[in-house]
mmCIF file of C-alpha atoms in Angstrom:
data_model
loop_
_atom_site.group_PDB
_atom_site.id
_atom_site.type_symbol
_atom_site.label_atom_id
_atom_site.label_comp_id
_atom_site.label_asym_id
_atom_site.label_seq_id
_atom_site.Cartn_x
_atom_site.Cartn_y
_atom_site.Cartn_z
ATOM 1 C CA UNK A 1 -17.071 -14.857 -11.939
ATOM 2 C CA UNK A 2 -15.800 -12.528 -9.134
ATOM 3 C CA UNK A 3 -15.052 -8.914 -9.985
ATOM 4 C CA UNK A 4 -14.526 -5.825 -7.585
ATOM 5 C CA UNK A 5 -16.276 -2.905 -9.260
ATOM 6 C CA UNK A 6 -14.953 -0.188 -7.084
ATOM 7 C CA UNK A 7 -13.499 2.903 -8.667
ATOM 8 C CA UNK A 8 -9.861 3.083 -7.453
ATOM 9 C CA UNK A 9 -8.070 6.523 -7.717
ATOM 10 C CA UNK A 10 -4.245 6.806 -7.148
ATOM 11 C CA UNK A 11 -4.805 7.235 -3.506
ATOM 12 C CA UNK A 12 -7.939 6.981 -0.988
ATOM 13 C CA UNK A 13 -8.578 9.269 2.113
ATOM 14 C CA UNK A 14 -10.080 6.936 4.698
ATOM 15 C CA UNK A 15 -13.062 9.329 5.338
ATOM 16 C CA UNK A 16 -13.973 9.083 1.349
ATOM 17 C CA UNK A 17 -14.023 5.423 1.136
ATOM 18 C CA UNK A 18 -16.878 4.016 -0.871
ATOM 19 C CA UNK A 19 -18.825 0.739 -0.141
ATOM 20 C CA UNK A 20 -17.193 -2.138 -1.579
ATOM 21 C CA UNK A 21 -19.062 -3.763 -4.429
ATOM 22 C CA UNK A 22 -18.512 -7.092 -5.840
ATOM 23 C CA UNK A 23 -20.080 -8.466 -9.102
ATOM 24 C CA UNK A 24 -20.337 -12.271 -9.115
ATOM 25 C CA UNK A 25 -22.370 -15.146 -10.558
ATOM 26 C CA UNK A 26 -21.858 -17.196 -7.400
ATOM 27 C CA UNK A 27 -24.582 -17.764 -4.822
ATOM 28 C CA UNK A 28 -22.136 -16.255 -2.145
ATOM 29 C CA UNK A 29 -18.481 -15.310 -1.789
ATOM 30 C CA UNK A 30 -16.018 -15.312 1.110
ATOM 31 C CA UNK A 31 -14.795 -11.745 1.460
ATOM 32 C CA UNK A 32 -11.923 -10.451 3.722
ATOM 33 C CA UNK A 33 -10.577 -6.999 4.200
ATOM 34 C CA UNK A 34 -7.070 -6.732 5.901
ATOM 35 C CA UNK A 35 -4.047 -4.473 6.512
ATOM 36 C CA UNK A 36 -0.681 -6.097 6.553
ATOM 37 C CA UNK A 37 -2.018 -9.449 7.203
ATOM 38 C CA UNK A 38 -4.182 -8.247 10.099
ATOM 39 C CA UNK A 39 -7.935 -9.122 9.224
ATOM 40 C CA UNK A 40 -10.361 -6.273 9.849
ATOM 41 C CA UNK A 41 -13.492 -7.981 8.535
ATOM 42 C CA UNK A 42 -14.236 -11.538 7.175
ATOM 43 C CA UNK A 43 -17.196 -13.496 6.502
ATOM 44 C CA UNK A 44 -19.622 -15.119 3.873
ATOM 45 C CA UNK A 45 -21.583 -12.729 1.892
ATOM 46 C CA UNK A 46 -24.528 -13.655 -0.206
ATOM 47 C CA UNK A 47 -25.311 -12.060 -3.621
ATOM 48 C CA UNK A 48 -28.444 -10.192 -4.622
ATOM 49 C CA UNK A 49 -29.154 -9.739 -8.303
ATOM 50 C CA UNK A 50 -25.393 -10.608 -9.058
ATOM 51 C CA UNK A 51 -24.020 -8.199 -6.667
ATOM 52 C CA UNK A 52 -22.526 -7.963 -2.990
ATOM 53 C CA UNK A 53 -22.183 -4.684 -1.200
ATOM 54 C CA UNK A 54 -20.070 -4.513 1.902
ATOM 55 C CA UNK A 55 -20.945 -1.306 3.456
ATOM 56 C CA UNK A 56 -19.541 0.933 6.325
ATOM 57 C CA UNK A 57 -15.984 0.018 5.972
ATOM 58 C CA UNK A 58 -14.683 3.269 7.028
ATOM 59 C CA UNK A 59 -15.113 3.076 10.881
ATOM 60 C CA UNK A 60 -13.007 -0.353 10.593
ATOM 61 C CA UNK A 61 -10.118 1.348 8.852
ATOM 62 C CA UNK A 62 -10.106 4.373 10.836
ATOM 63 C CA UNK A 63 -10.339 2.579 14.181
ATOM 64 C CA UNK A 64 -7.219 0.501 13.131
ATOM 65 C CA UNK A 65 -5.250 3.607 12.118
ATOM 66 C CA UNK A 66 -6.379 6.197 14.403
ATOM 67 C CA UNK A 67 -4.106 7.306 17.242
ATOM 68 C CA UNK A 68 -1.010 5.490 15.817
ATOM 69 C CA UNK A 69 1.737 8.007 14.335
ATOM 70 C CA UNK A 70 3.158 4.984 12.450
ATOM 71 C CA UNK A 71 -0.234 3.908 10.345
ATOM 72 C CA UNK A 72 -1.574 6.970 8.960
ATOM 73 C CA UNK A 73 -0.702 5.502 5.577
ATOM 74 C CA UNK A 74 -1.447 1.848 4.800
ATOM 75 C CA UNK A 75 -2.040 -0.605 1.892
ATOM 76 C CA UNK A 76 -5.508 -2.140 2.379
ATOM 77 C CA UNK A 77 -5.937 -5.739 0.894
ATOM 78 C CA UNK A 78 -9.349 -6.866 -0.381
ATOM 79 C CA UNK A 79 -9.997 -10.685 -1.176
ATOM 80 C CA UNK A 80 -13.307 -12.315 -2.424
ATOM 81 C CA UNK A 81 -13.319 -16.134 -3.136
ATOM 82 C CA UNK A 82 -15.739 -19.026 -3.835
ATOM 83 C CA UNK A 83 -14.510 -22.525 -4.617
ATOM 84 C CA UNK A 84 -11.270 -22.341 -6.653
ATOM 85 C CA UNK A 85 -12.027 -18.687 -7.892
ATOM 86 C CA UNK A 86 -10.397 -15.770 -6.066
ATOM 87 C CA UNK A 87 -10.407 -12.076 -6.799
ATOM 88 C CA UNK A 88 -8.026 -9.659 -5.181
ATOM 89 C CA UNK A 89 -7.510 -5.895 -5.073
ATOM 90 C CA UNK A 90 -4.887 -3.546 -3.090
ATOM 91 C CA UNK A 91 -5.206 0.133 -2.910
ATOM 92 C CA UNK A 92 -3.256 2.773 -0.713
ATOM 93 C CA UNK A 93 -5.201 4.648 2.277
ATOM 94 C CA UNK A 94 -4.194 7.822 3.715
ATOM 95 C CA UNK A 95 -6.007 8.411 7.208
ATOM 96 C CA UNK A 96 -8.148 11.445 7.216
ATOM 97 C CA UNK A 97 -11.178 11.610 9.821
ATOM 98 C CA UNK A 98 -12.775 14.676 8.154
ATOM 99 C CA UNK A 99 -14.933 14.330 5.088
ATOM 100 C CA UNK A 100 -13.509 16.007 1.947
ATOM 101 C CA UNK A 101 -15.376 14.976 -0.826
ATOM 102 C CA UNK A 102 -12.293 14.725 -2.945
ATOM 103 C CA UNK A 103 -12.893 12.636 -6.053
ATOM 104 C CA UNK A 104 -9.178 12.070 -6.267
ATOM 105 C CA UNK A 105 -7.096 13.632 -3.591
ATOM 106 C CA UNK A 106 -3.817 13.460 -5.525
ATOM 107 C CA UNK A 107 -4.076 16.953 -6.860
ATOM 108 C CA UNK A 108 -4.601 18.453 -3.342
ATOM 109 C CA UNK A 109 -1.979 16.269 -1.944
ATOM 110 C CA UNK A 110 0.695 17.842 -4.556
ATOM 111 C CA UNK A 111 -0.019 21.238 -3.415
ATOM 112 C CA UNK A 112 -0.632 20.935 0.525
ATOM 113 C CA UNK A 113 1.107 19.658 3.487
ATOM 114 C CA UNK A 114 -0.849 17.232 5.585
ATOM 115 C CA UNK A 115 -2.349 20.052 7.716
ATOM 116 C CA UNK A 116 -5.423 22.265 7.635
ATOM 117 C CA UNK A 117 -3.468 25.140 8.988
ATOM 118 C CA UNK A 118 -0.961 26.855 6.617
ATOM 119 C CA UNK A 119 -0.109 29.655 9.004
ATOM 120 C CA UNK A 120 0.616 29.125 12.616
ATOM 121 C CA UNK A 121 2.179 30.940 15.669
ATOM 122 C CA UNK A 122 5.172 29.298 17.444
ATOM 123 C CA UNK A 123 7.194 29.815 20.593
ATOM 124 C CA UNK A 124 10.749 31.011 20.090
ATOM 125 C CA UNK A 125 12.045 27.841 21.699
ATOM 126 C CA UNK A 126 9.887 25.466 19.607
ATOM 127 C CA UNK A 127 10.348 23.866 16.220
ATOM 128 C CA UNK A 128 8.606 23.397 12.986
ATOM 129 C CA UNK A 129 7.373 19.918 11.790
ATOM 130 C CA UNK A 130 5.520 19.259 8.611
ATOM 131 C CA UNK A 131 4.568 16.220 6.907
ATOM 132 C CA UNK A 132 3.344 15.684 3.245
ATOM 133 C CA UNK A 133 2.479 12.865 0.903
ATOM 134 C CA UNK A 134 5.254 12.410 -1.727
ATOM 135 C CA UNK A 135 4.384 10.271 -4.820
ATOM 136 C CA UNK A 136 6.919 8.059 -6.472
ATOM 137 C CA UNK A 137 9.469 9.949 -8.522
ATOM 138 C CA UNK A 138 8.431 13.305 -7.055
ATOM 139 C CA UNK A 139 11.163 15.825 -6.227
ATOM 140 C CA UNK A 140 11.600 16.077 -2.354
ATOM 141 C CA UNK A 141 13.637 19.150 -1.941
ATOM 142 C CA UNK A 142 12.676 21.040 1.248
ATOM 143 C CA UNK A 143 13.502 24.789 1.516
ATOM 144 C CA UNK A 144 13.024 27.185 4.277
ATOM 145 C CA UNK A 145 12.840 31.189 4.048
ATOM 146 C CA UNK A 146 13.387 33.029 7.296
ATOM 147 C CA UNK A 147 12.824 36.460 8.099
ATOM 148 C CA UNK A 148 14.558 38.090 11.135
ATOM 149 C CA UNK A 149 15.819 41.249 12.699
ATOM 150 C CA UNK A 150 19.552 41.400 12.690
ATOM 151 C CA UNK A 151 21.936 42.851 15.240
ATOM 152 C CA UNK A 152 21.766 46.215 13.616
ATOM 153 C CA UNK A 153 18.009 46.408 13.863
ATOM 154 C CA UNK A 154 17.037 45.751 10.217
ATOM 155 C CA UNK A 155 14.980 43.380 8.807
ATOM 156 C CA UNK A 156 16.767 40.620 6.622
ATOM 157 C CA UNK A 157 15.911 37.377 4.958
ATOM 158 C CA UNK A 158 17.763 34.046 4.697
ATOM 159 C CA UNK A 159 16.823 30.908 2.451
ATOM 160 C CA UNK A 160 18.429 27.645 2.073
ATOM 161 C CA UNK A 161 17.668 23.810 1.093
ATOM 162 C CA UNK A 162 16.955 22.157 4.352
ATOM 163 C CA UNK A 163 17.023 18.651 2.853
ATOM 164 C CA UNK A 164 16.491 16.654 -0.315
ATOM 165 C CA UNK A 165 18.287 18.964 -2.700
ATOM 166 C CA UNK A 166 18.127 17.231 -6.082
ATOM 167 C CA UNK A 167 16.634 14.072 -4.749
ATOM 168 C CA UNK A 168 13.250 12.410 -5.437
ATOM 169 C CA UNK A 169 11.091 9.872 -3.664
ATOM 170 C CA UNK A 170 11.543 6.320 -4.590
ATOM 171 C CA UNK A 171 8.066 5.263 -3.375
ATOM 172 C CA UNK A 172 4.518 6.628 -2.428
ATOM 173 C CA UNK A 173 4.641 7.596 1.190
ATOM 174 C CA UNK A 174 4.471 10.208 3.997
ATOM 175 C CA UNK A 175 7.766 12.276 4.456
ATOM 176 C CA UNK A 176 8.246 14.479 7.598
ATOM 177 C CA UNK A 177 10.711 17.229 8.250
ATOM 178 C CA UNK A 178 11.766 19.250 11.403
ATOM 179 C CA UNK A 179 13.347 22.532 11.679
ATOM 180 C CA UNK A 180 14.371 23.333 15.323
ATOM 181 C CA UNK A 181 14.286 27.052 15.760
ATOM 182 C CA UNK A 182 17.374 27.321 17.820
ATOM 183 C CA UNK A 183 19.493 25.476 15.292
ATOM 184 C CA UNK A 184 17.951 27.747 12.460
ATOM 185 C CA UNK A 185 19.059 30.846 14.479
ATOM 186 C CA UNK A 186 22.560 29.487 14.886
ATOM 187 C CA UNK A 187 22.777 28.713 11.141
ATOM 188 C CA UNK A 188 21.670 32.219 10.180
ATOM 189 C CA UNK A 189 24.284 33.722 12.431
ATOM 190 C CA UNK A 190 27.017 31.568 11.144
ATOM 191 C CA UNK A 191 26.149 32.165 7.356
ATOM 192 C CA UNK A 192 25.310 35.880 7.756
ATOM 193 C CA UNK A 193 28.298 36.659 10.203
ATOM 194 C CA UNK A 194 26.379 38.484 12.638
ATOM 195 C CA UNK A 195 26.197 38.384 16.381
ATOM 196 C CA UNK A 196 22.457 38.008 17.160
ATOM 197 C CA UNK A 197 19.156 38.080 15.651
ATOM 198 C CA UNK A 198 15.363 38.003 16.343
ATOM 199 C CA UNK A 199 13.555 35.427 14.353
ATOM 200 C CA UNK A 200 10.169 36.739 12.939
ATOM 201 C CA UNK A 201 8.739 34.144 10.777
ATOM 202 C CA UNK A 202 9.775 30.939 8.660
ATOM 203 C CA UNK A 203 8.121 29.648 5.453
ATOM 204 C CA UNK A 204 8.740 26.373 4.488
ATOM 205 C CA UNK A 205 8.328 24.854 0.912
ATOM 206 C CA UNK A 206 8.203 21.397 -1.031
ATOM 207 C CA UNK A 207 7.117 21.503 -4.622
ATOM 208 C CA UNK A 208 3.911 23.641 -4.751
ATOM 209 C CA UNK A 209 3.208 23.121 -1.013
ATOM 210 C CA UNK A 210 3.843 26.004 1.361
ATOM 211 C CA UNK A 211 3.204 26.756 4.980
ATOM 212 C CA UNK A 212 4.432 29.765 7.199
ATOM 213 C CA UNK A 213 5.057 29.999 10.905
ATOM 214 C CA UNK A 214 5.278 33.280 12.761
ATOM 215 C CA UNK A 215 7.480 33.331 15.854
ATOM 216 C CA UNK A 216 5.628 35.049 18.909
ATOM 217 C CA UNK A 217 7.709 35.795 22.005
ATOM 218 C CA UNK A 218 4.572 36.041 24.014
ATOM 219 C CA UNK A 219 4.209 32.195 23.847
ATOM 220 C CA UNK A 220 7.596 31.334 25.212
ATOM 221 C CA UNK A 221 6.323 30.512 28.662
ATOM 222 C CA UNK A 222 3.298 28.427 27.553
ATOM 223 C CA UNK A 223 3.577 24.860 27.745
ATOM 224 C CA UNK A 224 2.765 23.306 24.222
ATOM 225 C CA UNK A 225 -0.243 20.925 23.729
ATOM 226 C CA UNK A 226 0.638 18.091 21.209
ATOM 227 C CA UNK A 227 -2.095 16.263 19.226
ATOM 228 C CA UNK A 228 -2.771 14.136 16.091
ATOM 229 C CA UNK A 229 -4.413 16.093 13.445
ATOM 230 C CA UNK A 230 -7.227 14.822 11.131
ATOM 231 C CA UNK A 231 -4.535 13.188 8.980
ATOM 232 C CA UNK A 232 -2.917 11.350 11.953
ATOM 233 C CA UNK A 233 -0.057 13.845 11.861
ATOM 234 C CA UNK A 234 1.571 15.457 14.966
ATOM 235 C CA UNK A 235 0.969 18.992 15.435
ATOM 236 C CA UNK A 236 1.266 21.286 18.579
ATOM 237 C CA UNK A 237 0.087 24.582 19.646
ATOM 238 C CA UNK A 238 1.280 26.856 22.582
ATOM 239 C CA UNK A 239 -2.167 28.528 23.444
ATOM 240 C CA UNK A 240 -2.177 31.974 25.177
ATOM 241 C CA UNK A 241 -4.227 30.856 28.196
ATOM 242 C CA UNK A 242 -4.800 30.551 31.801
ATOM 243 C CA UNK A 243 -5.279 27.418 33.802
ATOM 244 C CA UNK A 244 -7.251 26.665 36.886
ATOM 245 C CA UNK A 245 -6.372 23.409 38.875
ATOM 246 C CA UNK A 246 -9.337 21.663 40.424
ATOM 247 C CA UNK A 247 -8.886 18.890 42.887
ATOM 248 C CA UNK A 248 -11.729 16.766 43.810
ATOM 249 C CA UNK A 249 -12.223 13.954 46.222
ATOM 250 C CA UNK A 250 -15.020 11.480 46.128
ATOM 251 C CA UNK A 251 -15.573 9.482 49.372
ATOM 252 C CA UNK A 252 -18.157 7.817 51.575
ATOM 253 C CA UNK A 253 -18.754 8.394 55.242
ATOM 254 C CA UNK A 254 -19.007 5.704 57.860
ATOM 255 C CA UNK A 255 -20.345 6.134 61.372
ATOM 256 C CA UNK A 256 -19.340 3.484 63.842
ATOM 257 C CA UNK A 257 -20.357 4.350 67.575
ATOM 258 C CA UNK A 258 -19.299 7.740 68.614
ATOM 259 C CA UNK A 259 -16.724 8.212 65.594
ATOM 260 C CA UNK A 260 -16.751 8.459 61.811
ATOM 261 C CA UNK A 261 -14.364 7.910 59.202
ATOM 262 C CA UNK A 262 -14.128 8.191 55.525
ATOM 263 C CA UNK A 263 -13.896 5.086 53.134
ATOM 264 C CA UNK A 264 -13.817 4.266 49.356
ATOM 265 C CA UNK A 265 -11.770 7.491 48.705
ATOM 266 C CA UNK A 266 -10.732 8.480 45.178
ATOM 267 C CA UNK A 267 -8.979 11.853 44.448
ATOM 268 C CA UNK A 268 -8.847 13.485 40.987
ATOM 269 C CA UNK A 269 -7.345 16.593 39.381
ATOM 270 C CA UNK A 270 -8.704 18.420 36.680
ATOM 271 C CA UNK A 271 -7.270 21.559 34.713
ATOM 272 C CA UNK A 272 -9.510 24.058 33.420
ATOM 273 C CA UNK A 273 -8.363 26.188 30.592
ATOM 274 C CA UNK A 274 -9.495 29.452 29.030
ATOM 275 C CA UNK A 275 -7.652 30.539 26.018
ATOM 276 C CA UNK A 276 -6.716 34.143 24.900
ATOM 277 C CA UNK A 277 -7.662 35.184 21.305
ATOM 278 C CA UNK A 278 -7.185 32.947 18.548
ATOM 279 C CA UNK A 279 -6.333 33.302 15.086
ATOM 280 C CA UNK A 280 -8.612 31.701 12.359
ATOM 281 C CA UNK A 281 -5.966 28.885 11.749
ATOM 282 C CA UNK A 282 -5.560 28.151 15.390
ATOM 283 C CA UNK A 283 -9.431 27.800 15.509
ATOM 284 C CA UNK A 284 -8.847 25.067 12.945
ATOM 285 C CA UNK A 285 -6.149 23.612 15.172
ATOM 286 C CA UNK A 286 -8.250 23.772 18.214
ATOM 287 C CA UNK A 287 -11.195 21.898 16.522
ATOM 288 C CA UNK A 288 -8.860 19.022 15.761
ATOM 289 C CA UNK A 289 -7.161 18.966 19.081
ATOM 290 C CA UNK A 290 -10.408 18.625 20.799
ATOM 291 C CA UNK A 291 -11.648 15.803 18.755
ATOM 292 C CA UNK A 292 -8.226 14.222 18.348
ATOM 293 C CA UNK A 293 -7.904 10.450 19.457
ATOM 294 C CA UNK A 294 -4.743 11.237 21.083
ATOM 295 C CA UNK A 295 -3.575 14.394 22.940
ATOM 296 C CA UNK A 296 -0.371 14.932 24.919
ATOM 297 C CA UNK A 297 1.593 17.241 26.898
ATOM 298 C CA UNK A 298 5.351 17.432 28.214
ATOM 299 C CA UNK A 299 5.196 16.771 31.915
ATOM 300 C CA UNK A 300 8.097 15.662 34.480
ATOM 301 C CA UNK A 301 11.645 16.720 34.720
ATOM 302 C CA UNK A 302 12.809 14.065 32.286
ATOM 303 C CA UNK A 303 10.602 15.311 29.427
ATOM 304 C CA UNK A 304 11.786 18.234 27.324
ATOM 305 C CA UNK A 305 9.276 20.862 26.569
ATOM 306 C CA UNK A 306 9.346 20.329 22.747
ATOM 307 C CA UNK A 307 10.137 16.747 22.342
ATOM 308 C CA UNK A 308 9.918 15.449 19.010
ATOM 309 C CA UNK A 309 9.007 11.983 20.201
ATOM 310 C CA UNK A 310 5.249 12.160 20.480
ATOM 311 C CA UNK A 311 5.051 8.728 22.269
ATOM 312 C CA UNK A 312 7.443 10.048 25.082
ATOM 313 C CA UNK A 313 4.815 12.747 26.143
ATOM 314 C CA UNK A 314 2.302 12.181 28.777
ATOM 315 C CA UNK A 315 -1.199 11.196 27.515
ATOM 316 C CA UNK A 316 -4.178 13.520 28.539
ATOM 317 C CA UNK A 317 -8.025 13.402 28.223
ATOM 318 C CA UNK A 318 -10.264 16.347 27.228
ATOM 319 C CA UNK A 319 -13.269 15.663 29.315
ATOM 320 C CA UNK A 320 -15.340 18.736 28.515
ATOM 321 C CA UNK A 321 -15.108 21.749 26.283
ATOM 322 C CA UNK A 322 -16.945 24.849 25.150
ATOM 323 C CA UNK A 323 -16.165 25.608 21.443
ATOM 324 C CA UNK A 324 -18.039 28.243 19.647
ATOM 325 C CA UNK A 325 -16.263 30.056 16.756
ATOM 326 C CA UNK A 326 -17.748 33.015 14.961
ATOM 327 C CA UNK A 327 -16.833 34.565 11.583
ATOM 328 C CA UNK A 328 -17.918 38.072 12.778
ATOM 329 C CA UNK A 329 -15.445 40.734 13.790
ATOM 330 C CA UNK A 330 -17.269 41.769 16.893
ATOM 331 C CA UNK A 331 -15.819 39.219 19.141
ATOM 332 C CA UNK A 332 -12.499 37.566 19.344
ATOM 333 C CA UNK A 333 -12.524 33.662 19.167
ATOM 334 C CA UNK A 334 -11.629 31.706 22.435
ATOM 335 C CA UNK A 335 -12.231 28.333 23.758
ATOM 336 C CA UNK A 336 -12.546 26.674 27.199
ATOM 337 C CA UNK A 337 -11.769 23.114 27.907
ATOM 338 C CA UNK A 338 -11.185 20.922 30.584
ATOM 339 C CA UNK A 339 -8.599 18.041 30.714
ATOM 340 C CA UNK A 340 -6.983 15.525 33.040
ATOM 341 C CA UNK A 341 -4.062 13.245 32.719
ATOM 342 C CA UNK A 342 -5.014 9.624 31.404
ATOM 343 C CA UNK A 343 -3.487 8.172 34.784
ATOM 344 C CA UNK A 344 -6.096 8.003 37.511
ATOM 345 C CA UNK A 345 -3.767 8.829 40.126
ATOM 346 C CA UNK A 346 -3.001 12.601 40.369
ATOM 347 C CA UNK A 347 0.279 13.750 38.919
ATOM 348 C CA UNK A 348 2.690 16.243 40.669
ATOM 349 C CA UNK A 349 5.766 18.053 39.206
ATOM 350 C CA UNK A 350 8.200 17.196 41.707
ATOM 351 C CA UNK A 351 10.484 20.056 42.774
ATOM 352 C CA UNK A 352 14.374 19.853 42.423
ATOM 353 C CA UNK A 353 17.143 22.167 43.795
ATOM 354 C CA UNK A 354 20.151 21.246 41.750
ATOM 355 C CA UNK A 355 23.449 22.713 42.843
ATOM 356 C CA UNK A 356 22.176 23.995 46.197
ATOM 357 C CA UNK A 357 25.511 23.239 47.684
ATOM 358 C CA UNK A 358 28.857 24.087 46.139
ATOM 359 C CA UNK A 359 31.015 22.183 48.850
ATOM 360 C CA UNK A 360 30.421 19.215 50.950
ATOM 361 C CA UNK A 361 27.840 19.079 53.508
ATOM 362 C CA UNK A 362 28.976 20.140 57.231
ATOM 363 C CA UNK A 363 26.904 20.657 60.308
ATOM 364 C CA UNK A 364 26.825 24.519 59.990
ATOM 365 C CA UNK A 365 24.332 23.975 57.009
ATOM 366 C CA UNK A 366 21.749 22.520 59.588
#
């Protein structure tokens, strides 16, 4: 007899996975845990008093899933066998690197997007992206509610079904929607028949889930930082901040006769960042960004400031940080951190001067 005795809810969060327990009357069983045919752990386990316990499987799964935007929701396969007898068990796992203590996360997932920050500040040239876990046969209509100042200086609202009107999910999985703020402005101007507007906030809803994004013009000049949150979902934050660039060279000095020269030279460039005041939801974002397995920024002439392709952005490493958040009203929350590009060779943003000449070159230009 071989039997898995693990309680299986409709969905596991990876951080809440229990130890795998197997009841058996065999002396030992061959155990294997895999994801889509890729074996994470395999070995022969001996029973004690009719039970086998495979402990500490969380790091195995999270190491396999972390840092990959395509692997935040997987099906885990367990297999235990001895001789001709085999027991198998499959269950879904959603990546989460924070301990939640949710006995069954399905209720929470029905009422929340896959984020810990339900209000955020966005730059006017940015975009909204939210993801959520949709259960089979669940309605997936995604609505947006915009508040804006019209061309007459009056506050107005506009709401519409962005996607999924009358549709349902045909399987369990993670869904994602994007709203480009420029496209949203154009849509409102067309539908409301106005000439211009100032977008103030956008609330998005799907079922009982809701999140609100406030549009802050002060963030327009800031380069956003993209990261994978605790659910492995891409988020971005355009911090109000000041950045100090520090260039450092490590080298040795060799003296030969009457002269000396440097050798074994390596040059590095780091960026020290000090943020402006942060909201409570931004503090939650910052905590996840500083500890994220993957952080990236847009960099270079060929990269859009708000690129929706996370893998197209340049990876960076946060090498040091000071993060102390207080719940008092006496002091505004801020953060300091230092980052560098993942590439060892220092990066530069090459200057360009497109359209400098409006006619063919001739010697008078020299």
